[in-house]
PDB file of C-alpha atoms in Angstrom:
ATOM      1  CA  UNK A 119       0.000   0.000   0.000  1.00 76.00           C
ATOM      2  CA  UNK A 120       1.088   3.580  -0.669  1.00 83.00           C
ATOM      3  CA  UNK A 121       0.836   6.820   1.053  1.00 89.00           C
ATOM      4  CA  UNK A 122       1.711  10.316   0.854  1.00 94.00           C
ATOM      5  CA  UNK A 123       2.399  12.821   3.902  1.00 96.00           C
ATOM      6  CA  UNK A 124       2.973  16.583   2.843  1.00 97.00           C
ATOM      7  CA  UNK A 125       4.097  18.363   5.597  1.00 93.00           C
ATOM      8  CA  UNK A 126       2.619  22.041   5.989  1.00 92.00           C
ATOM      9  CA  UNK A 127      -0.899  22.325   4.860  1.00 94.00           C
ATOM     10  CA  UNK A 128      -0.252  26.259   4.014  1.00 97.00           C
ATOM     11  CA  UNK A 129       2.880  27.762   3.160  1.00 97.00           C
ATOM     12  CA  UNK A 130       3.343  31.591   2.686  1.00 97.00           C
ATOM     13  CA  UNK A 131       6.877  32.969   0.747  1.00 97.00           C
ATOM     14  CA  UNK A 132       7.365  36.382  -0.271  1.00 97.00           C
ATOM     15  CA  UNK A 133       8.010  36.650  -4.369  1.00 97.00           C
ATOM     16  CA  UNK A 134      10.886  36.634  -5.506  1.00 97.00           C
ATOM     17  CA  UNK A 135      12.110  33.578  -2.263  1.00 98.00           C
ATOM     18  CA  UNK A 136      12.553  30.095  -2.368  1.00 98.00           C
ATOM     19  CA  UNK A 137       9.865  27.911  -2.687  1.00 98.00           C
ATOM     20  CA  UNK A 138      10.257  24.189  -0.549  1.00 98.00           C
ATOM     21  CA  UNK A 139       7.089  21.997  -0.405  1.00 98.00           C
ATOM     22  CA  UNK A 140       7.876  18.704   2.021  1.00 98.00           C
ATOM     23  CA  UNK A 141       6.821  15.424   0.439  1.00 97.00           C
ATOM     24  CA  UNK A 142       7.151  12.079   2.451  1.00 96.00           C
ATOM     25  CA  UNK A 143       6.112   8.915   1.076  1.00 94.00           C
ATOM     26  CA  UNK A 144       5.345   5.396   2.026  1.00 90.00           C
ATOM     27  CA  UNK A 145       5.468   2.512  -0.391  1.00 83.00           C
ATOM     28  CA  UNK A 146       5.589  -1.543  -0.433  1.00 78.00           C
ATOM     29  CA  UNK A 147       7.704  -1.191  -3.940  1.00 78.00           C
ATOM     30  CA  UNK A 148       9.862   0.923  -5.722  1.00 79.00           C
ATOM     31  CA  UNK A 149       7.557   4.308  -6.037  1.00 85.00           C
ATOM     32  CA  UNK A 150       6.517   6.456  -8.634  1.00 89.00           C
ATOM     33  CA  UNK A 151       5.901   9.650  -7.972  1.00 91.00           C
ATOM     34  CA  UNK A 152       4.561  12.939  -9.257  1.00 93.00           C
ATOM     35  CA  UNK A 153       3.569  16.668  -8.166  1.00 96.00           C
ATOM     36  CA  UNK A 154       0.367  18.207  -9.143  1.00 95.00           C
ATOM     37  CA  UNK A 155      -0.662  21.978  -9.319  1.00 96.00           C
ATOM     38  CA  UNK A 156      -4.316  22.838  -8.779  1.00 94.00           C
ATOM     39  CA  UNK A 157      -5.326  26.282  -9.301  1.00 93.00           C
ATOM     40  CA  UNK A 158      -8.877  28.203  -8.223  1.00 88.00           C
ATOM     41  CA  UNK A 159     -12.070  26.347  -9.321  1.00 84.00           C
ATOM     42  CA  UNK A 160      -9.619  24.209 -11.894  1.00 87.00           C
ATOM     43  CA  UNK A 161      -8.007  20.767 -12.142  1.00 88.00           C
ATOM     44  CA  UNK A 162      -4.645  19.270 -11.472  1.00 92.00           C
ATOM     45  CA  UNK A 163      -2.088  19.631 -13.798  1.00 93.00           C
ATOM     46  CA  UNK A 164       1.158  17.730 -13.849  1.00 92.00           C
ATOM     47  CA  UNK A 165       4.322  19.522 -12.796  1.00 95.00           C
ATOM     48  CA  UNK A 166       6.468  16.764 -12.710  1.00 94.00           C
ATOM     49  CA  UNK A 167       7.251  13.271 -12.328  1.00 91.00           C
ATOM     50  CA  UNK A 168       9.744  10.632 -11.039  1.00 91.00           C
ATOM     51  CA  UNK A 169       9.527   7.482 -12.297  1.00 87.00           C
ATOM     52  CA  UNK A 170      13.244   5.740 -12.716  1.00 84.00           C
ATOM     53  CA  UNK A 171      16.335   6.803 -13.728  1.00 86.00           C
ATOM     54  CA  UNK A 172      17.950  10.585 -12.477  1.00 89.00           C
ATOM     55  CA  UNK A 173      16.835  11.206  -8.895  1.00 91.00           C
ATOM     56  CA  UNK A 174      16.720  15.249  -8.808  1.00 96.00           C
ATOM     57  CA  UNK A 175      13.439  15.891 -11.818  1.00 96.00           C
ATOM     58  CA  UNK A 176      12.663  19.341 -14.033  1.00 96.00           C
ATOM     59  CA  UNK A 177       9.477  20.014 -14.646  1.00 95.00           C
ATOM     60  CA  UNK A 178       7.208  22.806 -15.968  1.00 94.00           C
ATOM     61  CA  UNK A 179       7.148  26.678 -14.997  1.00 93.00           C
ATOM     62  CA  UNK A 180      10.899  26.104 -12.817  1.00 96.00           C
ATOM     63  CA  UNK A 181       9.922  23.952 -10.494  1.00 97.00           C
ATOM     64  CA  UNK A 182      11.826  21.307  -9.356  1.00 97.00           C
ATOM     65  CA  UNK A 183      12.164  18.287  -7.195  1.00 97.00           C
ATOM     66  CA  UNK A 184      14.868  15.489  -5.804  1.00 96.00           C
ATOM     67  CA  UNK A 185      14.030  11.677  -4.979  1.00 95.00           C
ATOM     68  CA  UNK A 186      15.672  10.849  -1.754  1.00 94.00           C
ATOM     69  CA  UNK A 187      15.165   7.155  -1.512  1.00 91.00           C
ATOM     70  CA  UNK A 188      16.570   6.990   2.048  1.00 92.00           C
ATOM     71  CA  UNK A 189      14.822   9.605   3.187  1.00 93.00           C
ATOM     72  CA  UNK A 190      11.565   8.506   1.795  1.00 94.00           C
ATOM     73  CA  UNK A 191      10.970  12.362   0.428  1.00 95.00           C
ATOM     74  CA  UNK A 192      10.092  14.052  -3.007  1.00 96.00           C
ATOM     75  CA  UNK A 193      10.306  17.291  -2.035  1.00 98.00           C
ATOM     76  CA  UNK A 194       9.247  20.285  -4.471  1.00 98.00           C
ATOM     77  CA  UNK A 195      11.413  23.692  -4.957  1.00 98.00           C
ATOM     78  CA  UNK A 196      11.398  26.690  -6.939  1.00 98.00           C
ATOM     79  CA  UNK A 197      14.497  28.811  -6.745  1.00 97.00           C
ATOM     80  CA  UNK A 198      12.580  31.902  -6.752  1.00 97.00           C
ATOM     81  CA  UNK A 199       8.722  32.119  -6.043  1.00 97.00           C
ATOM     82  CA  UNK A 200       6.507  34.095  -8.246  1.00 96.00           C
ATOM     83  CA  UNK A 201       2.727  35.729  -7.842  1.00 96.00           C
ATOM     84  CA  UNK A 202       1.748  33.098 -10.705  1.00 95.00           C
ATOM     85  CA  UNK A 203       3.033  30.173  -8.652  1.00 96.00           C
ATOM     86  CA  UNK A 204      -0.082  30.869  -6.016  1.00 96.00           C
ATOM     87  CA  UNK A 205      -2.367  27.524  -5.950  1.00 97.00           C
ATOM     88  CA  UNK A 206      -2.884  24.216  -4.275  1.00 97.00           C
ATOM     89  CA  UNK A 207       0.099  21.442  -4.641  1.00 98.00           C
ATOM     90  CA  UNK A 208      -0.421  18.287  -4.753  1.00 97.00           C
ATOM     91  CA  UNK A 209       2.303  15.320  -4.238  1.00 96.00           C
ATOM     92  CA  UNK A 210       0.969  11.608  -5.381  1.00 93.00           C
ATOM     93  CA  UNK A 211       2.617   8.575  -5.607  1.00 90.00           C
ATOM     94  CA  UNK A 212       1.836   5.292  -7.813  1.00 84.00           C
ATOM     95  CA  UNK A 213       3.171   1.576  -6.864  1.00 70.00           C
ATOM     96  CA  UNK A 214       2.129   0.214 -10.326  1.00 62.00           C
ATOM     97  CA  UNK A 215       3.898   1.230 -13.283  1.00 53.00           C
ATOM     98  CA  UNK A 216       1.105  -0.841 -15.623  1.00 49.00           C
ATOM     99  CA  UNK A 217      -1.537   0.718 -13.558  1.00 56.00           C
ATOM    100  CA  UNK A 218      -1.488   4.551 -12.950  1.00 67.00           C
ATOM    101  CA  UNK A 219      -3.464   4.209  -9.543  1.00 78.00           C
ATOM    102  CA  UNK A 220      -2.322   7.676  -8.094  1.00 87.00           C
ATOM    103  CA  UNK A 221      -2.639   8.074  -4.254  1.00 90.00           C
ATOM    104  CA  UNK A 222      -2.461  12.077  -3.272  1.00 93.00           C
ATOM    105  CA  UNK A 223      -1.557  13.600  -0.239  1.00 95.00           C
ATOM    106  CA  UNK A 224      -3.498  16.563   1.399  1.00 95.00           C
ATOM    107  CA  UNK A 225      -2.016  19.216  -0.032  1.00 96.00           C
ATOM    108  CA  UNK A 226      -0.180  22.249   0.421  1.00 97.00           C
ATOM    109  CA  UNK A 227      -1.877  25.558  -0.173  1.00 97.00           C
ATOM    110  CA  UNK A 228       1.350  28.498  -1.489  1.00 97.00           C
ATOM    111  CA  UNK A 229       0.674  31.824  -1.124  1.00 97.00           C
ATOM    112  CA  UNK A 230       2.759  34.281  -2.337  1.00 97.00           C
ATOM    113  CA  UNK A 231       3.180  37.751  -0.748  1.00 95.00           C
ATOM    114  CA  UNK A 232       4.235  40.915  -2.330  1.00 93.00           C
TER     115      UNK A 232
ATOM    116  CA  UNK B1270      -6.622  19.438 -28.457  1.00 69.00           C
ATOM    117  CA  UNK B1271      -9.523  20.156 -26.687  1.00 81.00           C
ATOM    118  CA  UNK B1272      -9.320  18.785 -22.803  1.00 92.00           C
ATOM    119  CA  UNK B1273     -11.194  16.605 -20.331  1.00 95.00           C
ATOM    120  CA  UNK B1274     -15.184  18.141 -20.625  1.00 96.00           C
ATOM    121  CA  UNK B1275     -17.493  18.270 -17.493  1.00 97.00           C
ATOM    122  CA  UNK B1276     -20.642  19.119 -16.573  1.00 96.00           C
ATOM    123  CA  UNK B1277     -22.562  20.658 -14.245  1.00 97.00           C
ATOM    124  CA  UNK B1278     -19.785  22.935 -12.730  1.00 95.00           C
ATOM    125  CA  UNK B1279     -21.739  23.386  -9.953  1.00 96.00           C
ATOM    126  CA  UNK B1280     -24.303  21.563  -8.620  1.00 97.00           C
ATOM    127  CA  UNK B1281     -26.601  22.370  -5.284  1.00 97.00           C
ATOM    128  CA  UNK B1282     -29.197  19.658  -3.987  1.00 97.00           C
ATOM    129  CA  UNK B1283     -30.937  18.566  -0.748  1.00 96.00           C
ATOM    130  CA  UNK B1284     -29.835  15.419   1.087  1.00 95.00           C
ATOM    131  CA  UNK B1285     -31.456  12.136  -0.213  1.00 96.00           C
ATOM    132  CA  UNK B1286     -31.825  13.431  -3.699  1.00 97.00           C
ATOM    133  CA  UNK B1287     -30.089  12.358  -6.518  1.00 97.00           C
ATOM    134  CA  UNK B1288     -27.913  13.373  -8.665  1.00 97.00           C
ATOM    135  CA  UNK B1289     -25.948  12.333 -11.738  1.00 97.00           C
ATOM    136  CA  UNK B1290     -22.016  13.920 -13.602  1.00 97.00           C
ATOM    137  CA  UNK B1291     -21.073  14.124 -17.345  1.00 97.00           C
ATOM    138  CA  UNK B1292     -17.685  13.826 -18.164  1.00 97.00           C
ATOM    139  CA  UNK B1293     -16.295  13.966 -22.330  1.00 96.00           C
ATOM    140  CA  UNK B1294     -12.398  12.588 -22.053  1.00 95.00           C
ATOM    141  CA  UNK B1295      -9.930  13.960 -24.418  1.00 94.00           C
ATOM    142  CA  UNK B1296     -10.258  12.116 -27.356  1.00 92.00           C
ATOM    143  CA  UNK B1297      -8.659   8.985 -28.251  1.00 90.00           C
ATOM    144  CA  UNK B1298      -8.143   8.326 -24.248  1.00 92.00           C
ATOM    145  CA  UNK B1299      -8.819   4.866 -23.504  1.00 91.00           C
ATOM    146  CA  UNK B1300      -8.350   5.362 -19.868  1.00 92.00           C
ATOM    147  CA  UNK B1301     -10.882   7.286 -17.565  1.00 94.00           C
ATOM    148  CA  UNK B1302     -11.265   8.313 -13.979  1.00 94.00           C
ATOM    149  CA  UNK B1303     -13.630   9.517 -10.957  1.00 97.00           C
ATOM    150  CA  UNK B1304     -11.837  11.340  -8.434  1.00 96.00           C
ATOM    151  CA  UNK B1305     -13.656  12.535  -5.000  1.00 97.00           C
ATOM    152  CA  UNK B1306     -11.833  15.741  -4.116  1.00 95.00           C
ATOM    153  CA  UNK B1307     -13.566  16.566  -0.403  1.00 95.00           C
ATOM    154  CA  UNK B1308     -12.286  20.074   0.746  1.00 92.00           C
ATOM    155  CA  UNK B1309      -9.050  20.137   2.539  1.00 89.00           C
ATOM    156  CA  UNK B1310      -7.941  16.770   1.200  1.00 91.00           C
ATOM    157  CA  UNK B1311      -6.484  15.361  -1.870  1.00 92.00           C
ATOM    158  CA  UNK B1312      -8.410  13.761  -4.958  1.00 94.00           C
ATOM    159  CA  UNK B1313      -9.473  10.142  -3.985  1.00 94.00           C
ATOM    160  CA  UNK B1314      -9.466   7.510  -7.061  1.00 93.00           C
ATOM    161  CA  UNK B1315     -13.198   6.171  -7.111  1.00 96.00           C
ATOM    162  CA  UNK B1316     -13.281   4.589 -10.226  1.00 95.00           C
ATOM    163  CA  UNK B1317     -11.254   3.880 -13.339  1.00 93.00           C
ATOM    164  CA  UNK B1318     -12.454   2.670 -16.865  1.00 93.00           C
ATOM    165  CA  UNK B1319      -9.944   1.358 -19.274  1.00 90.00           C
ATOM    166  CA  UNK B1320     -12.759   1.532 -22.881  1.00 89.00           C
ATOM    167  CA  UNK B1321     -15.582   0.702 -21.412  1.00 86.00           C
ATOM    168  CA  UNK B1322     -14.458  -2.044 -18.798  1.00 91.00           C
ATOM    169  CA  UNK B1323     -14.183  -1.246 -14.903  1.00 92.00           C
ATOM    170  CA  UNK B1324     -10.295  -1.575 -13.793  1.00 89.00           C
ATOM    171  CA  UNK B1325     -10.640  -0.530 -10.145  1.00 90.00           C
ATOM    172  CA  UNK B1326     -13.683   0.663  -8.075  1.00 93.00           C
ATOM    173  CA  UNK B1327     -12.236  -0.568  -4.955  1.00 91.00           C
ATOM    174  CA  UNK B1328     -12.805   2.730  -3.114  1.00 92.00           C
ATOM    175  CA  UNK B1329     -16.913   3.651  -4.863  1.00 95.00           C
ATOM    176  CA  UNK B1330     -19.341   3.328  -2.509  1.00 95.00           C
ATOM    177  CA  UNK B1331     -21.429   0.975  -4.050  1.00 95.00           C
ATOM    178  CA  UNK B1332     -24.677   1.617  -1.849  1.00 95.00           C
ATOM    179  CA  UNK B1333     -25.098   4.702  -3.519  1.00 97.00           C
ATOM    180  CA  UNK B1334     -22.787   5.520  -6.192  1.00 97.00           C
ATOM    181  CA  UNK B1335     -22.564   4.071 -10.128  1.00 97.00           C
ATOM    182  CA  UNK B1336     -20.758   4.948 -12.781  1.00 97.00           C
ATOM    183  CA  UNK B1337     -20.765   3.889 -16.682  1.00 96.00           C
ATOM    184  CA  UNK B1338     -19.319   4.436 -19.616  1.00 94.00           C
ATOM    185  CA  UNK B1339     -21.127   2.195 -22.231  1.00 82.00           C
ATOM    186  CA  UNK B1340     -19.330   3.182 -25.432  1.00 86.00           C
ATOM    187  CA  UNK B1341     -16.059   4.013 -23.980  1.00 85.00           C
ATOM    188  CA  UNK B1342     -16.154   7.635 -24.138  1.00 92.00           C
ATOM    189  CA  UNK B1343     -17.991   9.454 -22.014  1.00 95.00           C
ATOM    190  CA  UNK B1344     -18.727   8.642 -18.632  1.00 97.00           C
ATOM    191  CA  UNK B1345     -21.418   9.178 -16.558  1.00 97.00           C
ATOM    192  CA  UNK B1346     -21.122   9.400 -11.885  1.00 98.00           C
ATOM    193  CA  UNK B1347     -24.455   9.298  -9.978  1.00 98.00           C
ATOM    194  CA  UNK B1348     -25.157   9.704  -7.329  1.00 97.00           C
ATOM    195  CA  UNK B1349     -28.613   8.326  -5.148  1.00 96.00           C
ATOM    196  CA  UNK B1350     -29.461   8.937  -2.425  1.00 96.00           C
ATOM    197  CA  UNK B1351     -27.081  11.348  -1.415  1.00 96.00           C
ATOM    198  CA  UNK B1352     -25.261  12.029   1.949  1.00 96.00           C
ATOM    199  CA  UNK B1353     -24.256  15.228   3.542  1.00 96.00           C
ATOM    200  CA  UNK B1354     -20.545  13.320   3.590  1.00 96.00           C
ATOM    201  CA  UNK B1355     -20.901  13.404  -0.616  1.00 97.00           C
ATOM    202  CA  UNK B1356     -20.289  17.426  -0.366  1.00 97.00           C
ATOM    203  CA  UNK B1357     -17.026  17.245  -2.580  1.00 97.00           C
ATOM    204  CA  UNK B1358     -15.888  18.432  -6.045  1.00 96.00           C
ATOM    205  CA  UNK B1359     -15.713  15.485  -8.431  1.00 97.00           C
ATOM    206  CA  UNK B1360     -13.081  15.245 -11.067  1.00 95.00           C
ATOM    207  CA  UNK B1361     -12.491  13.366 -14.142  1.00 96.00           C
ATOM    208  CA  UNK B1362      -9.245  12.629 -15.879  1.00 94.00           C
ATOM    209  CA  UNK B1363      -8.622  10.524 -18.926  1.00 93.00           C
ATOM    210  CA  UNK B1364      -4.885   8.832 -20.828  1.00 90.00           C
ATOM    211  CA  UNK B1365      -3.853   7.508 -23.326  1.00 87.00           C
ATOM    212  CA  UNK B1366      -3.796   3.691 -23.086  1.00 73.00           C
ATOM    213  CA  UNK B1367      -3.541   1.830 -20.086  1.00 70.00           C
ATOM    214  CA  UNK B1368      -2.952   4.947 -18.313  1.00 62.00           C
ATOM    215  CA  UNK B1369       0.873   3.664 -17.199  1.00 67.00           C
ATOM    216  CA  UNK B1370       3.337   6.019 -15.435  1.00 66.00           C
ATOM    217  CA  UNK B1371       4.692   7.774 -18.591  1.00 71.00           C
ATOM    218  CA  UNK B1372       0.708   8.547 -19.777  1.00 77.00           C
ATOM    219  CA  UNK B1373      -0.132  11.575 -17.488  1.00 83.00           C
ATOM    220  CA  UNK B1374      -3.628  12.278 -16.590  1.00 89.00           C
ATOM    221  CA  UNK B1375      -4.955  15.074 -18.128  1.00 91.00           C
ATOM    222  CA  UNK B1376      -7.865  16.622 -15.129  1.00 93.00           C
ATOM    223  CA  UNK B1377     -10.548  18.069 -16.128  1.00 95.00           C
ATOM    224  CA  UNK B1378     -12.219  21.603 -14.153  1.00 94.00           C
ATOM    225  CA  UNK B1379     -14.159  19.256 -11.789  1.00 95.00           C
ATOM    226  CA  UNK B1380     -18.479  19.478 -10.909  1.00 96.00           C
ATOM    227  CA  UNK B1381     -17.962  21.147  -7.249  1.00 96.00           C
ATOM    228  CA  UNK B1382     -21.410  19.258  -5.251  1.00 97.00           C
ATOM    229  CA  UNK B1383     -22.923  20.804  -2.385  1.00 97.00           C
ATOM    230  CA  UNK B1384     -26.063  18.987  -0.137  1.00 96.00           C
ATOM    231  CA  UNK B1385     -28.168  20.754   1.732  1.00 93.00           C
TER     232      UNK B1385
END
């Protein structure tokens, strides 16, 4: 069975700081594992993903994040938050890699102060 | 390429009623889901469709909840009766295939429910 712990259900930056989202995972087999953006009255969309392969993962708008196997974390960082980059974030991780059955976390809400 | 297509976007009805969710994949996406997204918590995998075949429903309440998607396109979620607990928003996502790892989801806006 899998399961996702974010740490921090609201975290507040100023623009123009670093952004660090905590992702902890638990997982029976090797995980996969992906961060999800949600913005206002909208759906996820996929910011990234770790599946095999190089452990620190680029994704879209700068974000970025590292697999730390012994640490059991994913967590997500942007080098330097902007007002866009307000919105709900989601971490997820999947056991299967035949079967994307995606189990989330909570969430952390990022707001981003002038 | 148009995205994942749902309907109502909002939806308000009293307890014990019933109440049913439309949701168009993208097109050629063999693989479709239900999430339950209940506020201050993360989306919650009620059902997947691979075509028109049930893959995992595991976690639908199958007192009160159904879902379908007889052609393998569109799906339809309903609800009846409904519960106070059902207040959520309910997304759909569809991919390509078998929806593996390297086939993202693609979300759609969601139908936010509230019960009275």
């Amino acid at each position: 069975a899998q399961s996702v712990t974010q740490l921090g259900s609201h975290v507040s930056v100023s623009e123009g700081a670093l952004v660090l989202l905590r992702c902890n995972y638990s997982s029976s087999v090797p995980p996969y594992l992906f961060w999800y953006v949600q913005y206002p009255n909208q759906g996820l969309q996929l910011l990234l993903k770790y599946t095999t392969g190089a452990t620190l993962v680029k994704g879209i708008n700068g974000f970025e994040a590292e697999f730390k196997k012994s640490e059991t974390s994913f967590h997500l960082t942007k080098p330097s938050a902007h007002m866009s980059d307000a919105a709900e974030y989601f971490c997820a991780v999947s056991g299967l890699q035949g079967a994307q059955k995606l189990v989330f976390g909570q969430g952390t809400r990022l707001t981003i102060n002038p | 390429e148009a995205g994942v297509a749902q309907s109502p976007r909002y939806k308000i009805i009293e307890k014990r009623q019933s109440v049913a969710f439309w949701c168009n994949p993208i097109s050629g996406h063999a693989t479709l889901y239900w999430y339950q997204q209940i506020l201050g918590q993360g989306p919650k995998l009620l059902i997947q469709f691979q075509n028109n075949g049930v893959v995992d429903d595991s976690q639908l309440p199958k007192d009160r909840f159904s879902a379908e998607r007889l052609k393998g396109v569109d799906s339809t979620l309903k609800i009846q009766p409904a519960k106070l607990e059902d207040s959520a928003v309910y997304l759909c996502a569809s991919s390509l295939g078998s929806g593996g790892v390297n086939q993202p989801q693609h979300f759609g806006d969601g139908t936010r429910l509230s019960i009275l």
